[in-house]
Tab-separated table of C-alpha atoms in Angstrom:
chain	number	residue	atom	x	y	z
G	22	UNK	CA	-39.598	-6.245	-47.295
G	23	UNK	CA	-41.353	-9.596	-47.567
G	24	UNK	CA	-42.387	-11.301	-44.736
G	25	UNK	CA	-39.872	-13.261	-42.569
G	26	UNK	CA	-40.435	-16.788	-42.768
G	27	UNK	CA	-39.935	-16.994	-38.744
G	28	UNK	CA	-40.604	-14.532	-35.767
G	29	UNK	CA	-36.462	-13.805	-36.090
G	30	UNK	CA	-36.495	-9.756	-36.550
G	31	UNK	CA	-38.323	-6.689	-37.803
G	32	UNK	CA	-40.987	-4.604	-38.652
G	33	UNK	CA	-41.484	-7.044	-41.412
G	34	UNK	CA	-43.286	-9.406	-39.217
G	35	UNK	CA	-47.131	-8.742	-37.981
G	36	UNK	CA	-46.945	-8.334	-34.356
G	37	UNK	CA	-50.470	-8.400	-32.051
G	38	UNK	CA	-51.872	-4.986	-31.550
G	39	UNK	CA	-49.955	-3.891	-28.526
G	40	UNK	CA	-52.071	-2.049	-25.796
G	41	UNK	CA	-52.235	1.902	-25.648
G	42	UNK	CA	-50.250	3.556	-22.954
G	43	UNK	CA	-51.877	6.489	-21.463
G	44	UNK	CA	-49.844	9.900	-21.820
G	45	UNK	CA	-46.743	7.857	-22.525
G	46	UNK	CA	-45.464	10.435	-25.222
G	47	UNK	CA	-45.510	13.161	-22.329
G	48	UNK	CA	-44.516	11.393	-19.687
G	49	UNK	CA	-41.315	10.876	-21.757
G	50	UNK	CA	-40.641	14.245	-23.091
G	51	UNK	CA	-40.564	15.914	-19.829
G	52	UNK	CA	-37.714	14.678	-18.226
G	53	UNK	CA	-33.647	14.189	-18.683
G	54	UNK	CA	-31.768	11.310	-18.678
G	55	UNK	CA	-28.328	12.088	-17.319
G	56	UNK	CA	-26.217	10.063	-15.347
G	57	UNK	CA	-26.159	12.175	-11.884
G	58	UNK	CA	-24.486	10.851	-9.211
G	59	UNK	CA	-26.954	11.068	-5.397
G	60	UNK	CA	-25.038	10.480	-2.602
G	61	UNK	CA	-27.089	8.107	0.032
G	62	UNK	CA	-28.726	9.936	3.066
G	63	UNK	CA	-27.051	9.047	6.290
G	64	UNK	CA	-27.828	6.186	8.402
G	65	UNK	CA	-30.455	5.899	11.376
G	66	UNK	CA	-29.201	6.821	14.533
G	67	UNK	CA	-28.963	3.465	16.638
G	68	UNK	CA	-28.729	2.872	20.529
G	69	UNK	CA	-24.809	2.868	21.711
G	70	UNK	CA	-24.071	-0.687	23.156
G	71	UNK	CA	-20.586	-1.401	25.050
G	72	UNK	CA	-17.882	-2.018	22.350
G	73	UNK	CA	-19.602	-2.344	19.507
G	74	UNK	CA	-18.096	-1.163	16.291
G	75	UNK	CA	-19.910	1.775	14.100
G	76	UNK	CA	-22.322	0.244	11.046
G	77	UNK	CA	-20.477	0.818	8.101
G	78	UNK	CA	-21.725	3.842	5.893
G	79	UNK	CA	-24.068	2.845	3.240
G	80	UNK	CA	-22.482	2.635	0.066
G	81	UNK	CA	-23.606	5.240	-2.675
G	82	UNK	CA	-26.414	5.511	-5.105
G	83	UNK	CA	-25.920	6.059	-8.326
G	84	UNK	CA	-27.911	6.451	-11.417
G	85	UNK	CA	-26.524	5.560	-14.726
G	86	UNK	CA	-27.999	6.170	-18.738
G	87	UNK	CA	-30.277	3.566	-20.257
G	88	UNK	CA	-30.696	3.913	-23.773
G	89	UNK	CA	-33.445	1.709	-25.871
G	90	UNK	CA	-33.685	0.632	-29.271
G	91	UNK	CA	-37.573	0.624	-31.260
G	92	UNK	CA	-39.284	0.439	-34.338
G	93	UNK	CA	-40.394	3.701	-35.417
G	94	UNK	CA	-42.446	2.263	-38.313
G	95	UNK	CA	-44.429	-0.246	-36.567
G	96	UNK	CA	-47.716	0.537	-34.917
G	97	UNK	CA	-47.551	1.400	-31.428
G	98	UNK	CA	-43.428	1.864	-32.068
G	99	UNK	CA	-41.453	4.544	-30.872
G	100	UNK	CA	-40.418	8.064	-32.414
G	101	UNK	CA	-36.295	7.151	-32.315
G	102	UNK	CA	-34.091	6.347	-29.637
G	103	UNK	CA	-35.409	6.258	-26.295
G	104	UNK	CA	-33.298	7.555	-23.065
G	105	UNK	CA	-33.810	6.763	-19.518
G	106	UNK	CA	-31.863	6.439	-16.355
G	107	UNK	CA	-31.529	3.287	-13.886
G	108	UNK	CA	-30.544	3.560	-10.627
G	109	UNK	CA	-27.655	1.048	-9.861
G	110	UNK	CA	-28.618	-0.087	-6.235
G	111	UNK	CA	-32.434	-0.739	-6.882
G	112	UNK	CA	-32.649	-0.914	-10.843
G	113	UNK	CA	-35.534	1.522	-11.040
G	114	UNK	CA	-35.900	3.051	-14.383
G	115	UNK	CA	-36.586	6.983	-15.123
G	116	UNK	CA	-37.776	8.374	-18.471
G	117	UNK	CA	-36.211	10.827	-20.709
G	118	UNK	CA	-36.432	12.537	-23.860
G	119	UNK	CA	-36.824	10.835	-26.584
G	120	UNK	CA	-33.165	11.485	-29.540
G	121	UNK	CA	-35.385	11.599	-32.629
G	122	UNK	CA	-34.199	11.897	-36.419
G	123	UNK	CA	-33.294	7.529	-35.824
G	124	UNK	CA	-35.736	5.847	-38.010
G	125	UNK	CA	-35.953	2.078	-36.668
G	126	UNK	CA	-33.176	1.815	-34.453
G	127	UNK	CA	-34.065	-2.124	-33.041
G	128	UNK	CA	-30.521	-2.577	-32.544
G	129	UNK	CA	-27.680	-0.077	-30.526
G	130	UNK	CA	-23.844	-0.442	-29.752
G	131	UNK	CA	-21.503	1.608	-27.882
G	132	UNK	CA	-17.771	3.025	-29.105
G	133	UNK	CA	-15.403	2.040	-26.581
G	134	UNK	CA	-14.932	5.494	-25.855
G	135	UNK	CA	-18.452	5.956	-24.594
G	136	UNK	CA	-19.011	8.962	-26.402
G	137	UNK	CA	-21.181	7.364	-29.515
G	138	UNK	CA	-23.741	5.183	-30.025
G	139	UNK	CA	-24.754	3.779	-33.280
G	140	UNK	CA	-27.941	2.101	-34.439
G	141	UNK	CA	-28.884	0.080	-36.973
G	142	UNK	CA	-31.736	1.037	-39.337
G	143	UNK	CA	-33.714	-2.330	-39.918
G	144	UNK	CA	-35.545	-1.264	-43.032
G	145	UNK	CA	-35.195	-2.350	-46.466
G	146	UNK	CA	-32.927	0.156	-47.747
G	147	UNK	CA	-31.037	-0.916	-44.511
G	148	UNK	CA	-28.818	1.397	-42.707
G	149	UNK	CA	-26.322	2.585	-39.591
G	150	UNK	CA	-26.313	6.074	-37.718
G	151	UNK	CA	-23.906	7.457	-35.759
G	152	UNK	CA	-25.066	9.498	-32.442
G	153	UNK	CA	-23.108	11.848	-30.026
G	154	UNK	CA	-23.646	11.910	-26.113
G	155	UNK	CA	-22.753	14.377	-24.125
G	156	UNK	CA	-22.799	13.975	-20.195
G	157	UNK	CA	-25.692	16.551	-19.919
G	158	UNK	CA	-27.671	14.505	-21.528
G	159	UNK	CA	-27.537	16.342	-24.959
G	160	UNK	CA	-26.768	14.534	-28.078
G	161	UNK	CA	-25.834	15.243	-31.729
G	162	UNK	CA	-27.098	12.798	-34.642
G	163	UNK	CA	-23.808	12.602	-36.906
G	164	UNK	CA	-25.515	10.952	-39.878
G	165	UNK	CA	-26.171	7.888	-41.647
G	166	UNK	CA	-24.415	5.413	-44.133
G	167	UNK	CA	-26.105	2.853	-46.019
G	168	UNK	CA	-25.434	-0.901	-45.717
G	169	UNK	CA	-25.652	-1.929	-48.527
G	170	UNK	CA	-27.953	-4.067	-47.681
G	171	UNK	CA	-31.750	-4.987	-46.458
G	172	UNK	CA	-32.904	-5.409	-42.780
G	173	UNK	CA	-29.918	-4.635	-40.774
G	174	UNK	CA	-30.485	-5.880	-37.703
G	175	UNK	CA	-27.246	-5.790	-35.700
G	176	UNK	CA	-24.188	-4.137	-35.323
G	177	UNK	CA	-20.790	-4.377	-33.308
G	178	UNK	CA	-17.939	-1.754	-32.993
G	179	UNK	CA	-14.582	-2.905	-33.126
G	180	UNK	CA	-12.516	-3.208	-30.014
G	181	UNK	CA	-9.860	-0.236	-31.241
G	182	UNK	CA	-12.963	2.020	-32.003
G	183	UNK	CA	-12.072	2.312	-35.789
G	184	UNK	CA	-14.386	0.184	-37.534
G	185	UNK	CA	-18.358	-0.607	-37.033
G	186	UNK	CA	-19.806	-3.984	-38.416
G	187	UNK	CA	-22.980	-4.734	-39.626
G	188	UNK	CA	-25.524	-7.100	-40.346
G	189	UNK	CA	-27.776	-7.377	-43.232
G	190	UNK	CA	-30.982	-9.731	-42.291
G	191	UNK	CA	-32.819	-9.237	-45.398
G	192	UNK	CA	-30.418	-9.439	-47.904
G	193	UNK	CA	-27.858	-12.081	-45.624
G	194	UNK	CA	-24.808	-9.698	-45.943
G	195	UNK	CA	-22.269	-7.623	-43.590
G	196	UNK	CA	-20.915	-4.384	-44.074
G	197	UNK	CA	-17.973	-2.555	-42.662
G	198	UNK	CA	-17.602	1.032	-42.088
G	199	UNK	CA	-15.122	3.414	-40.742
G	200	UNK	CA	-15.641	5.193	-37.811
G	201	UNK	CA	-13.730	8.795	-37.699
G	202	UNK	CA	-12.268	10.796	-34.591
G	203	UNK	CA	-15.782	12.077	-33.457
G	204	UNK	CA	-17.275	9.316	-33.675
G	205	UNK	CA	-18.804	9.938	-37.351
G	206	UNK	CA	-19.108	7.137	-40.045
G	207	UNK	CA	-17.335	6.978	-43.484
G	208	UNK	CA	-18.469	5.245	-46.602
G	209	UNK	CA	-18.722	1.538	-46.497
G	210	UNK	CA	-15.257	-0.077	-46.696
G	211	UNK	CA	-16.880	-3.761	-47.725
G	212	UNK	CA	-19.227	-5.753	-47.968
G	213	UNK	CA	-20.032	-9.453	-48.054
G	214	UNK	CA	-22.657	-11.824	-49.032
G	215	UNK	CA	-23.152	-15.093	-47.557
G	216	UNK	CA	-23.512	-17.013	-51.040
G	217	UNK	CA	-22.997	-20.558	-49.664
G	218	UNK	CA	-23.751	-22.907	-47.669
G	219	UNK	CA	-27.226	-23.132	-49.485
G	220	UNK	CA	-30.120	-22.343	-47.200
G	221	UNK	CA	-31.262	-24.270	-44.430
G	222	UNK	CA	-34.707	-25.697	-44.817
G	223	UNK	CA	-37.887	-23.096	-44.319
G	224	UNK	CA	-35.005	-20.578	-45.961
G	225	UNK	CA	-35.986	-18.410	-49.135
G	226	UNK	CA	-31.729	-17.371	-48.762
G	227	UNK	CA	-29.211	-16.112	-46.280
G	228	UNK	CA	-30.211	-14.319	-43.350
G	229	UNK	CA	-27.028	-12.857	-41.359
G	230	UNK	CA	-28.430	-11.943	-37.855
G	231	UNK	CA	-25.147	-10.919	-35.627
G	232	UNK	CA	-21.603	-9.908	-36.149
G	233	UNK	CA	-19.512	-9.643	-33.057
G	234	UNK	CA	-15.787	-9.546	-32.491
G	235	UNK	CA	-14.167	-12.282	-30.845
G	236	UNK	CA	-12.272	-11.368	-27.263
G	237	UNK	CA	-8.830	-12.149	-29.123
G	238	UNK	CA	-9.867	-8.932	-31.287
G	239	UNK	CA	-8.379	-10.303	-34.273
G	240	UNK	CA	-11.595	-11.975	-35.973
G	241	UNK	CA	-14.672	-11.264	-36.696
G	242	UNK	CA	-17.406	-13.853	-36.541
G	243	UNK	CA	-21.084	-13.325	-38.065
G	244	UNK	CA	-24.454	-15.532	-37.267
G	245	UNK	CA	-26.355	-16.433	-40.426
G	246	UNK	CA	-29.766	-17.553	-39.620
G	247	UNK	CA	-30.380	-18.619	-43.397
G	248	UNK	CA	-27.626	-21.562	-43.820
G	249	UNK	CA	-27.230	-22.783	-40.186
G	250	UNK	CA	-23.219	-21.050	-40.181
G	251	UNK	CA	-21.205	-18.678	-38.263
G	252	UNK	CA	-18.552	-17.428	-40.920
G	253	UNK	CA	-15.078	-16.096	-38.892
G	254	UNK	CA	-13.648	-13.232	-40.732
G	255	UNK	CA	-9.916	-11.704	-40.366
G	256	UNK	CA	-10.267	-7.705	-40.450
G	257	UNK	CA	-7.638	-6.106	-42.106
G	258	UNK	CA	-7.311	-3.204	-39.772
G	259	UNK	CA	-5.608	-1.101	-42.368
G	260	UNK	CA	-8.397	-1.598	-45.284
G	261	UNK	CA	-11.073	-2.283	-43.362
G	262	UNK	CA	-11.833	-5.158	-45.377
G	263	UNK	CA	-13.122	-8.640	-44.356
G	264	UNK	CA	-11.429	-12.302	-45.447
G	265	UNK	CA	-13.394	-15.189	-44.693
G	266	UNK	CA	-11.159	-18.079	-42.901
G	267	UNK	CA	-13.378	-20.594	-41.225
G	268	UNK	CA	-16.594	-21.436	-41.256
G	269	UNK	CA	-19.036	-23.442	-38.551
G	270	UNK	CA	-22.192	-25.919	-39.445
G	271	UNK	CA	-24.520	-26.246	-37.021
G	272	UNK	CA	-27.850	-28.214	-37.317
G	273	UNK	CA	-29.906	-28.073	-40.603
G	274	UNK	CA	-33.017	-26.034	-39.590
G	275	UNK	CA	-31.578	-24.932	-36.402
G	276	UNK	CA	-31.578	-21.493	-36.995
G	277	UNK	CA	-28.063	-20.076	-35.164
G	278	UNK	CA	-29.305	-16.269	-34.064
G	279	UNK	CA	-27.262	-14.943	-31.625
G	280	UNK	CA	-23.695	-16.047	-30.214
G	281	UNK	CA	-22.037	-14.847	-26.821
G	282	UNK	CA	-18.474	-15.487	-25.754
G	283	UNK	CA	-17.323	-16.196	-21.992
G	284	UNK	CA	-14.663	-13.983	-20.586
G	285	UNK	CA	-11.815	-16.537	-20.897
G	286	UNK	CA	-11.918	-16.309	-24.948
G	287	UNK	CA	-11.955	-19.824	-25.770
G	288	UNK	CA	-15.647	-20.643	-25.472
G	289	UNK	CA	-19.076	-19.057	-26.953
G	290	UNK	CA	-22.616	-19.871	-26.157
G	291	UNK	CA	-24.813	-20.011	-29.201
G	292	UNK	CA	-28.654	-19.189	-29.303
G	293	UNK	CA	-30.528	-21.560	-32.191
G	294	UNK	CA	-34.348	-20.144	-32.436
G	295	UNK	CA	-35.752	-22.641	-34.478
G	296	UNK	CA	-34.576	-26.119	-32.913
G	297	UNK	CA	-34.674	-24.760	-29.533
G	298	UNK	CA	-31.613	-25.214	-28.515
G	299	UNK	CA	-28.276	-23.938	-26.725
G	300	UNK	CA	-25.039	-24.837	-28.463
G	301	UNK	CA	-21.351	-24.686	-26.395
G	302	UNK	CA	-19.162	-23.536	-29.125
G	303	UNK	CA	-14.986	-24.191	-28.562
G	304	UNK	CA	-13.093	-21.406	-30.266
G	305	UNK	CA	-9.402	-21.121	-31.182
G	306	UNK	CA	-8.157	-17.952	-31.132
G	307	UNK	CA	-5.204	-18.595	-32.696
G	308	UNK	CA	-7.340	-19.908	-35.978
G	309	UNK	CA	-10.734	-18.357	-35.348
G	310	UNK	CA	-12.334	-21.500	-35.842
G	311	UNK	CA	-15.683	-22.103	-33.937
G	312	UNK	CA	-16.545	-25.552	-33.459
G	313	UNK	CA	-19.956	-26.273	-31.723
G	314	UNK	CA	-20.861	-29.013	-29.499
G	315	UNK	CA	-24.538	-30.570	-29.037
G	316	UNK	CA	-27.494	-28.527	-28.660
G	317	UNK	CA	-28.719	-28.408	-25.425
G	318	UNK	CA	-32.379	-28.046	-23.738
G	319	UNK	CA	-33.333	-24.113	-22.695
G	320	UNK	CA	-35.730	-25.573	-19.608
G	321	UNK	CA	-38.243	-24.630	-21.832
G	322	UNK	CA	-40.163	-28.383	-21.809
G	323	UNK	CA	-42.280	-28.681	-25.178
G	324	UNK	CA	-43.174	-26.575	-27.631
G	325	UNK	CA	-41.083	-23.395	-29.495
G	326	UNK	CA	-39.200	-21.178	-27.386
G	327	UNK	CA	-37.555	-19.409	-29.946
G	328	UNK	CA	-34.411	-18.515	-28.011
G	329	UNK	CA	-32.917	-14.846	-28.790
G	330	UNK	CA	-30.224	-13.898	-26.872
G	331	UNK	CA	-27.631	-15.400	-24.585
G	332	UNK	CA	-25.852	-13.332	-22.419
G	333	UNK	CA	-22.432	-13.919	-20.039
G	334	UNK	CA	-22.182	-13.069	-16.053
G	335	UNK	CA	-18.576	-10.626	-16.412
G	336	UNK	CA	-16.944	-13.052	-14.235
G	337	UNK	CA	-17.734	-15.976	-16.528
G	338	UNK	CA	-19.844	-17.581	-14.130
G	339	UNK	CA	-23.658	-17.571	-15.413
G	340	UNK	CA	-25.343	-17.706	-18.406
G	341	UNK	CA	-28.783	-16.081	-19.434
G	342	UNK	CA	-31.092	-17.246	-22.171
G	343	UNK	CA	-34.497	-14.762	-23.360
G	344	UNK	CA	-37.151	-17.240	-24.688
G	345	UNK	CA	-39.480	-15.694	-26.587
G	346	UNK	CA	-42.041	-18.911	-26.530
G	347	UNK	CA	-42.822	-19.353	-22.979
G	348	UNK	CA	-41.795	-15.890	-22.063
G	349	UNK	CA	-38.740	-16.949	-19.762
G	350	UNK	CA	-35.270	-16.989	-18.745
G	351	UNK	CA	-32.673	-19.783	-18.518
G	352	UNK	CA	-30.394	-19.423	-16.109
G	353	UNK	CA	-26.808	-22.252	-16.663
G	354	UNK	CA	-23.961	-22.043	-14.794
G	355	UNK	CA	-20.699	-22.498	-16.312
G	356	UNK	CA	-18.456	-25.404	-15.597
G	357	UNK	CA	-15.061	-26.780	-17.044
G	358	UNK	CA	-13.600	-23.059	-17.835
G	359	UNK	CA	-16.528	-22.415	-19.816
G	360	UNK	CA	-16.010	-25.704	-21.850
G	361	UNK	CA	-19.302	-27.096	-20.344
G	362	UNK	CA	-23.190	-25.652	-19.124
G	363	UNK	CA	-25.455	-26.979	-16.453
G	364	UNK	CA	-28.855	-26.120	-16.798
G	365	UNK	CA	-30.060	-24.595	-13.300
G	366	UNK	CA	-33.368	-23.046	-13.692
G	367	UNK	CA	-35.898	-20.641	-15.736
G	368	UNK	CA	-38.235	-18.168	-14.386
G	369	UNK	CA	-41.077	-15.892	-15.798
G	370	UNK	CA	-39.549	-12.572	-17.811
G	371	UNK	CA	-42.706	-10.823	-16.525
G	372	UNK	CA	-43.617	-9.699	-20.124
G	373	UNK	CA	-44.188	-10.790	-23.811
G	374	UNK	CA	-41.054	-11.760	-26.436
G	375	UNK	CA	-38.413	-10.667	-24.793
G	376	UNK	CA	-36.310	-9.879	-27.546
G	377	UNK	CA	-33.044	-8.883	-26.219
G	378	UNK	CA	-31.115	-8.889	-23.070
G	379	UNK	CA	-28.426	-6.860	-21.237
G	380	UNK	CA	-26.566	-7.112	-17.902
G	381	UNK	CA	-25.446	-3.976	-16.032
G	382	UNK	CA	-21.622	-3.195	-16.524
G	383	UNK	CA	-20.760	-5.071	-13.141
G	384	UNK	CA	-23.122	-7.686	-13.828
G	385	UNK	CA	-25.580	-6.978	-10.561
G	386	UNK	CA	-29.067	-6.376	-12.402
G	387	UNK	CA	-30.063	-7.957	-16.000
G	388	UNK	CA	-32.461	-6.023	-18.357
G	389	UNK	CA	-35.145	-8.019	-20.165
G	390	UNK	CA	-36.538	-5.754	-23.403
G	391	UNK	CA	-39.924	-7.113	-24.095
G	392	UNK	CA	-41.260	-6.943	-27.775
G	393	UNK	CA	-44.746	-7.567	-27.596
G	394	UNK	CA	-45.647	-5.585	-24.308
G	395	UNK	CA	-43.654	-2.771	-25.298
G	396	UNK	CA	-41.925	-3.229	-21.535
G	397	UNK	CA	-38.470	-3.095	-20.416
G	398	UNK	CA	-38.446	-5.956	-16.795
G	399	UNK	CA	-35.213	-5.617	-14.464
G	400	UNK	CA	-33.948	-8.885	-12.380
G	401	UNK	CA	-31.305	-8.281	-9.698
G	402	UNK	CA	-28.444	-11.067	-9.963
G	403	UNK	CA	-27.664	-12.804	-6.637
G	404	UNK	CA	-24.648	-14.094	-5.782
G	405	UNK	CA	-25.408	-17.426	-7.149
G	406	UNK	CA	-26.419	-16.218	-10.290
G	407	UNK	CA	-30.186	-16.341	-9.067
G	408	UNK	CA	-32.603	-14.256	-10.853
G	409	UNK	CA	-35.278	-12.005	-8.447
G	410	UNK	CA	-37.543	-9.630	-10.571
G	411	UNK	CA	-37.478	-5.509	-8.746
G	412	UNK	CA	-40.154	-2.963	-9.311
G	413	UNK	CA	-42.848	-3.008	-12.124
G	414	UNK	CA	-42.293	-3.065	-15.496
G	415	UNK	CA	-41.290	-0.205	-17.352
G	416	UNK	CA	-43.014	1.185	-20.668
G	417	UNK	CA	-41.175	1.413	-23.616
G	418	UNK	CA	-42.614	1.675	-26.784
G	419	UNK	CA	-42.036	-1.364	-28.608
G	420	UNK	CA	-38.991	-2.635	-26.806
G	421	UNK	CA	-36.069	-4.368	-28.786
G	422	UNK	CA	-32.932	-3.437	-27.299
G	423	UNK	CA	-31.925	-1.909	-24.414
G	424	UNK	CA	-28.686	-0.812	-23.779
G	425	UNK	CA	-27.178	-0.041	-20.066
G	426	UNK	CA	-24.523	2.266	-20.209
G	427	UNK	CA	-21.414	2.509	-17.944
């Protein structure tokens, strides 16, 4: 693949030489990552005053799957899909095994059912593989289907579990494949290339970085960092077939990577690496038209901050932006409905490039995955959206997506 002509995605792009980490191969063959359930020990003993009521009973601890997406073909990368565990109350990580036979899967998704992952293969013959958990911990790699494609980099399943969706970096395409009754993938069912708008400047062609359902579940809308667009899509459920309908222009040069949509359905917050910027998207669901508003500032003061990911508080509430620059997070909180975003704060990731970001299924702790110091940082989220950093960083080869699962 040749070079990327900006630090978006992949292997493709030279990274520093990333520091060794002593018996880290060991350390994470030797133990399981299952989600076990460990009920909180009882509570002190305390001295009996006149009518006072009992302390309520501490609420139970939990520990719940992490999985985490690499690059197996990059030095210092890992050997497949990492597994760990992170306990819900604290956000403390624990290694597992590592589920090899996943060559460079930077990106993972979950079917609905929670029974599946799948993971791209960003590589030029580019890929997607299908893997089976069990709740022991065990899993099952189904198989892979080709793209079609160069570089994928993303991938989304489809709300009714049926259909996985792709994204070609490399070759600025997206791909659709069936997903079968356990879980497995069928041949591709289409395939699109983003022919025009020509290429933004900087751009040697199309470069389609995200596809990602919208909440109405009847389009599909994909980022392409190549022409400055996010194309909306109608699925035909039946076919498994994609038909453009709209089609949004942001800034020339600005680089649209990743999009995320608030709860409510009618709004989407849209990352743009190379201006900088934040962009408040309205969508109609009725239409699937995206229209995006002004970009606006990521905290970040001068320089590139190469924004990656945005990512949505469940109740619609916050909004979290990785810079890769300055090595930070923006934190907004979200006004008119999600119409509108006031810029609150930023504050240190506590690593290098974070690359992707995830927040807990209820939204309590957010999970930084850190390129460039192969680490994985954990913030607990107050109750007024607040970021506060818990425990040390945890190693993970080469860390591009991490995944916490339910």
């Amino acid at each position: 693949m040749k070079p990327s002509p900006h630090p978006s995605s992949g292997p493709e792009r030279p990274a520093p030489a990333l520091p060794a980490l002593p018996g880290r191969r060991g350390f994470l063959g030797g133990l399981l990552a299952t989600a076990a359930l460990a009920a909180a020990g009882p509570a002190l003993a305390t001295p009996a005053r006149a009518a006072a009521r009992p302390a309520p009973a501490p609420a139970p601890r939990a520990t719940r799957p992490l999985l985490l997406g690499t690059y197996t073909s990059e030095a210092g990368g890992g050997t497949g899909i990492g597994t760990a565990a992170y306990d819900t109350a604290t956000g403390a990580i624990t290694p597992g095994p590592v589920i090899t036979g996943v060559d460079n899967p930077s990106y993972l998704a979950l079917h609905p059912s929670g029974s599946t992952v799948y993971a791209v293969a960003e590589q030029e013959a580019g890929a997607v593989t299908a893997v089976r958990l069990a709740p022991d911990g065990a899993y099952e790699v189904l198989g892979s289907r080709p793209t079609g494609g160069s570089g994928t980099t993303h991938l989304s399943v489809h709300p009714s579990g049926r259909w996985l969706l792709s994204a070609n970096y490399g070759s600025g395409s997206v791909a659709v494949h069936p997903i079968a009754e356990d879980g497995a993938l069928g041949e591709r069912t289409d395939l699109v290339t983003h022919s025009s708008p020509p290429p933004g400047p900087g751009q040697g062609g199309p470069h389609a970085h995200q596809i990602v359902t919208a909440p109405d579940g009847g389009h599909v809308l994909a980022v392409d960092l190549g022409t400055d667009t996010v194309y909306t899509y109608a699925l035909d459920e039946s076919a498994g077939t994609l038909t453009e309908v709209s089609r949004a222009a942001l800034a020339p040069g600005s680089g649209p990577r990743h999009l995320a949509f608030h709860p409510g359905g009618r709004s989407a917050y849209l990352a743009c690496e190379l201006d900088n910027t934040l962009v408040v998207c309205a969508y109609d669901p009725a239409t699937g038209a995206l229209t995006p508003g002004p970009g606006q500032s990521t905290g970040t003061g001068s320089g590139t901050s190469y924004p990656a990911q945005p990512v949505v508080t469940g109740d619609g509430a916050y909004v979290y932006l990785a810079n890769r620059g300055p090595n930070s997070l923006t934190r907004y909180a979200v006004e008119d409905d999600g119409a509108a975003l006031r810029l609150l704060d930023t504050v240190p990731v506590g690593g290098d490039w974070p690359r992707q970001l995830a927040l807990s299924p209820d939204s309590s702790l957010l999970f930084a995955a850190n390129q460039r110091s192969s680490t994985v940082t954990v913030f607990r989220v107050g109750p007024d959206g607040s970021l506060t950093a818990v425990g040390d960083p945890f190693p993970a080869p080469v860390a591009v997506c991490v995944l916490p699962l339910p």
